[in-house]
XYZ file of C-alpha atoms in Angstrom:
304
model
C -163.507 195.511 -270.583
C -161.483 194.685 -273.979
C -163.517 193.067 -276.518
C -162.275 189.497 -277.541
C -161.555 188.895 -281.047
C -162.209 184.787 -281.990
C -161.661 184.182 -285.672
C -163.784 181.459 -287.026
C -162.839 178.380 -288.498
C -165.115 175.264 -289.707
C -162.399 172.931 -288.855
C -161.809 171.555 -292.428
C -159.926 174.371 -293.946
C -157.039 172.185 -293.348
C -158.095 169.068 -292.976
C -155.746 166.073 -293.034
C -152.822 168.693 -293.079
C -150.284 168.844 -290.704
C -148.531 172.199 -289.665
C -144.961 173.206 -287.431
C -145.567 176.297 -285.656
C -142.387 178.015 -283.926
C -142.584 180.374 -281.275
C -145.928 179.352 -280.717
C -145.732 179.176 -276.910
C -147.286 182.815 -276.498
C -148.045 185.412 -278.514
C -148.379 185.636 -282.198
C -147.333 182.077 -282.753
C -149.844 180.862 -280.294
C -152.913 182.448 -281.850
C -151.506 180.874 -285.173
C -150.940 177.477 -283.656
C -154.654 177.476 -282.306
C -156.115 178.729 -285.653
C -154.218 176.220 -287.727
C -155.111 173.647 -284.796
C -159.071 174.902 -285.103
C -158.885 174.673 -289.271
C -158.452 171.061 -288.845
C -154.528 170.608 -288.735
C -152.311 168.578 -286.616
C -150.066 170.770 -285.020
C -146.529 170.648 -283.928
C -145.865 173.490 -281.854
C -142.656 174.652 -280.937
C -141.082 177.024 -278.357
C -138.503 177.212 -275.725
C -139.670 176.258 -272.094
C -143.134 175.326 -271.243
C -145.143 177.106 -273.552
C -145.100 174.469 -276.378
C -146.743 171.911 -274.248
C -148.976 174.486 -272.757
C -150.278 175.510 -276.359
C -150.675 171.770 -277.726
C -152.567 171.181 -274.572
C -155.001 173.782 -275.541
C -155.500 172.697 -279.246
C -156.031 168.991 -277.921
C -158.741 170.202 -275.373
C -160.371 172.167 -277.991
C -160.588 169.059 -279.976
C -157.798 169.093 -281.718
C -154.450 166.989 -282.600
C -151.183 168.505 -281.330
C -147.587 167.771 -279.821
C -145.497 170.230 -278.054
C -141.802 170.010 -278.844
C -139.600 172.331 -276.502
C -136.257 173.488 -277.929
C -134.179 176.286 -279.317
C -134.777 176.751 -283.194
C -131.392 178.857 -283.503
C -129.837 175.334 -283.382
C -129.506 173.606 -286.819
C -129.811 170.416 -285.839
C -132.720 170.952 -283.388
C -134.767 173.080 -286.143
C -133.837 170.476 -288.855
C -134.751 167.633 -286.416
C -138.390 169.442 -285.735
C -139.544 169.103 -289.171
C -138.603 165.434 -288.987
C -140.544 164.889 -285.886
C -143.295 166.136 -287.201
C -143.488 163.771 -290.609
C -142.486 161.177 -288.087
C -145.384 161.997 -285.465
C -147.871 162.576 -287.968
C -146.529 161.090 -291.600
C -146.494 164.314 -293.567
C -145.660 167.582 -293.517
C -148.104 170.546 -295.235
C -147.279 174.000 -293.372
C -144.584 175.707 -291.727
C -144.743 178.723 -289.710
C -141.725 180.149 -288.890
C -142.498 182.542 -285.974
C -139.570 182.516 -283.670
C -137.646 185.560 -282.610
C -136.191 187.776 -279.974
C -134.832 190.951 -279.437
C -131.696 193.180 -278.413
C -132.437 196.482 -279.208
C -129.472 198.827 -279.846
C -128.042 201.386 -281.808
C -125.698 200.288 -284.656
C -122.691 202.365 -282.922
C -123.584 200.603 -279.343
C -124.629 196.682 -280.446
C -122.092 194.321 -279.259
C -121.028 191.144 -281.430
C -123.333 188.710 -279.034
C -126.718 191.023 -279.684
C -125.901 191.146 -283.477
C -125.611 187.199 -283.393
C -128.437 186.064 -280.925
C -130.529 188.202 -283.111
C -129.785 186.617 -286.199
C -129.618 183.190 -285.131
C -132.637 182.856 -283.744
C -134.339 184.868 -286.475
C -132.709 184.183 -289.700
C -130.810 181.056 -288.866
C -133.826 179.586 -286.881
C -136.260 180.408 -290.371
C -133.596 178.860 -292.915
C -132.970 175.596 -290.946
C -136.830 174.533 -290.938
C -137.326 175.804 -294.481
C -134.230 173.578 -295.495
C -135.476 170.348 -293.900
C -138.877 170.982 -295.193
C -138.166 171.568 -298.625
C -135.974 168.897 -298.662
C -138.467 166.536 -297.869
C -141.056 167.984 -300.376
C -138.278 167.889 -302.767
C -137.855 164.328 -301.903
C -141.946 163.539 -302.229
C -142.240 165.241 -305.088
C -139.108 162.763 -306.868
C -140.977 160.050 -305.575
C -144.414 160.653 -306.651
C -144.145 162.712 -309.396
C -146.774 164.941 -307.930
C -147.121 168.298 -306.693
C -146.849 168.678 -303.098
C -149.449 170.349 -300.613
C -146.476 172.630 -299.309
C -146.767 175.717 -297.697
C -144.244 177.947 -295.870
C -145.191 181.292 -293.963
C -142.427 182.991 -292.860
C -142.510 186.110 -290.241
C -140.687 188.934 -291.695
C -141.318 193.001 -290.788
C -141.729 196.192 -291.999
C -138.325 197.163 -289.992
C -136.551 195.546 -293.099
C -137.885 198.184 -295.151
C -137.615 201.271 -293.179
C -134.642 200.154 -291.401
C -135.779 200.573 -287.489
C -133.017 202.728 -286.189
C -132.667 201.010 -282.890
C -133.244 197.372 -284.312
C -130.036 196.925 -287.175
C -129.996 193.487 -286.134
C -133.392 192.849 -286.150
C -133.987 194.714 -289.522
C -131.328 192.835 -291.228
C -132.596 189.452 -290.237
C -136.504 190.486 -291.357
C -134.575 191.614 -294.747
C -132.654 188.314 -295.127
C -135.961 186.408 -294.242
C -138.032 188.283 -296.674
C -135.301 187.627 -299.297
C -135.027 184.075 -298.176
C -139.029 183.371 -298.615
C -138.574 185.070 -302.102
C -135.523 182.795 -303.045
C -137.578 179.635 -301.738
C -140.670 180.707 -303.627
C -138.449 180.838 -307.015
C -136.699 177.892 -306.406
C -138.730 174.915 -304.689
C -141.962 176.100 -306.689
C -141.489 173.165 -309.228
C -142.033 170.806 -306.213
C -145.370 172.510 -305.201
C -143.774 175.055 -302.203
C -145.683 177.889 -302.111
C -143.687 180.453 -299.747
C -145.196 183.501 -298.349
C -144.056 186.243 -295.689
C -145.894 188.390 -293.397
C -145.095 191.614 -291.819
C -147.803 191.811 -289.190
C -148.713 194.620 -286.953
C -149.552 192.983 -283.840
C -149.138 193.861 -279.985
C -146.895 190.925 -278.518
C -144.433 191.032 -275.756
C -142.279 191.856 -278.785
C -143.987 194.706 -279.971
C -145.742 195.905 -276.950
C -144.281 199.020 -276.144
C -144.765 200.066 -280.077
C -148.828 200.501 -280.080
C -150.998 201.988 -278.119
C -153.117 199.720 -275.367
C -155.845 197.954 -276.057
C -159.364 199.951 -276.313
C -162.200 199.356 -273.873
C -165.774 198.436 -274.406
C -167.152 196.959 -277.865
C -164.124 198.539 -280.150
C -162.412 195.853 -281.888
C -158.577 196.092 -280.945
C -156.753 196.935 -284.378
C -153.264 195.414 -283.128
C -155.005 192.268 -281.592
C -152.650 189.255 -282.727
C -155.753 186.924 -283.643
C -156.181 189.401 -287.099
C -153.330 187.417 -288.261
C -154.508 184.151 -287.752
C -156.814 183.691 -290.725
C -154.211 184.926 -292.908
C -151.665 182.366 -291.773
C -154.689 179.801 -292.203
C -155.676 180.802 -295.636
C -151.805 180.765 -296.794
C -151.423 177.124 -295.611
C -154.423 176.145 -297.730
C -154.833 174.221 -300.872
C -156.643 177.292 -301.888
C -153.674 179.402 -301.827
C -152.011 177.262 -304.345
C -151.540 180.174 -306.690
C -150.100 182.386 -303.955
C -146.408 182.483 -303.585
C -143.342 184.963 -303.190
C -145.091 187.704 -301.587
C -144.641 190.041 -298.724
C -148.035 191.235 -296.692
C -148.330 193.619 -294.176
C -151.242 192.442 -291.873
C -153.508 194.125 -289.307
C -156.962 194.558 -288.049
C -158.535 193.949 -291.386
C -156.391 195.037 -293.652
C -153.559 193.384 -295.906
C -151.101 195.351 -297.633
C -149.327 193.570 -300.419
C -145.649 194.644 -300.781
C -144.426 195.558 -304.586
C -140.772 194.106 -304.963
C -138.146 197.128 -305.069
C -137.997 198.465 -308.722
C -135.860 200.928 -310.499
C -136.659 204.442 -309.566
C -134.503 206.387 -312.104
C -131.716 205.329 -314.497
C -128.860 207.809 -315.442
C -126.396 207.532 -318.145
C -123.004 209.410 -318.518
C -122.393 211.508 -321.270
C -118.489 210.956 -321.553
C -116.509 207.748 -320.851
C -117.330 207.530 -317.633
C -118.688 209.719 -314.484
C -117.254 212.849 -312.839
C -118.268 213.692 -309.768
C -119.761 216.994 -310.809
C -121.808 214.883 -313.472
C -123.241 212.716 -310.727
C -123.809 215.453 -308.697
C -125.830 217.226 -311.353
C -127.677 214.066 -312.514
C -128.356 211.693 -310.190
C -127.726 213.880 -307.080
C -130.614 216.454 -308.770
C -132.885 213.713 -308.842
C -132.499 212.485 -305.182
C -133.110 216.284 -303.815
C -132.924 216.384 -300.029
C -132.103 212.646 -299.452
C -135.484 211.702 -298.798
C -137.637 212.304 -301.822
C -136.784 209.054 -303.298
C -135.599 207.103 -300.005
C -137.591 206.738 -296.742
C -137.634 209.349 -294.007
C -137.138 208.539 -290.587
C -140.745 207.331 -288.961
C -142.127 206.575 -292.412
C -144.953 204.614 -292.092
C -147.010 202.206 -294.765
C -150.974 203.559 -294.822
C -152.723 200.867 -295.197
């Protein structure tokens, strides 16, 4: 029998806060929504179908406050309206967690326009739309009150954006866009109190079940359990994390990796007026060696 992992919250970490969680009808988003509710936040749960209402009912049954709002997060008007719904329902917004996503796995030479657009629409457009509405609200509040806002964005990226998952060019591109979007928000909206971070979770969900081995039996804790991610989301949503922004975190089991921003690995200059092919091969080409020395070989894994 699998040992269940149950994160513990006091119910006061997010007391008085309002949170929106997209893609929260099942899997990772559900675990995040339940955790935010257990930490004291009023939660607006979003997903397509009946999942949003079901998870909201779980939060309420546990003594929390929540509503479910079904709808397509890739629809810009719906996504921005979801943020407004939270504000209208509970009077504020403090934590936005973007988790919704889909897969249409295909090698780049086989992918269709629809398979590309669907993944970019749900992942990247869905993130951008809610972030636009939330940051506009926080900016307006800051200008009206002159106060830094309790404003937190937690986006969901993936290590696929860094390593370029071979069979997921659409997903990898979307996740790269989400990471860049997160950094842009952290830089552009920080003056209003907005703190934006992204997670690259290693967790077993319906989207990733083929990636990870089965859950262990007995008393061993499952390192890929989605519940490992929830406390990190709660922490990033708190006022205590006011100094934490513009980061991409790799999270799984009891470990967190803080990704370093891309940096120059080597700088070269021509000895003449401009480059020649021969000179490039003798300098940059020699530095790169077999092509994997300073890049990422297929199957590269970040060890934590």
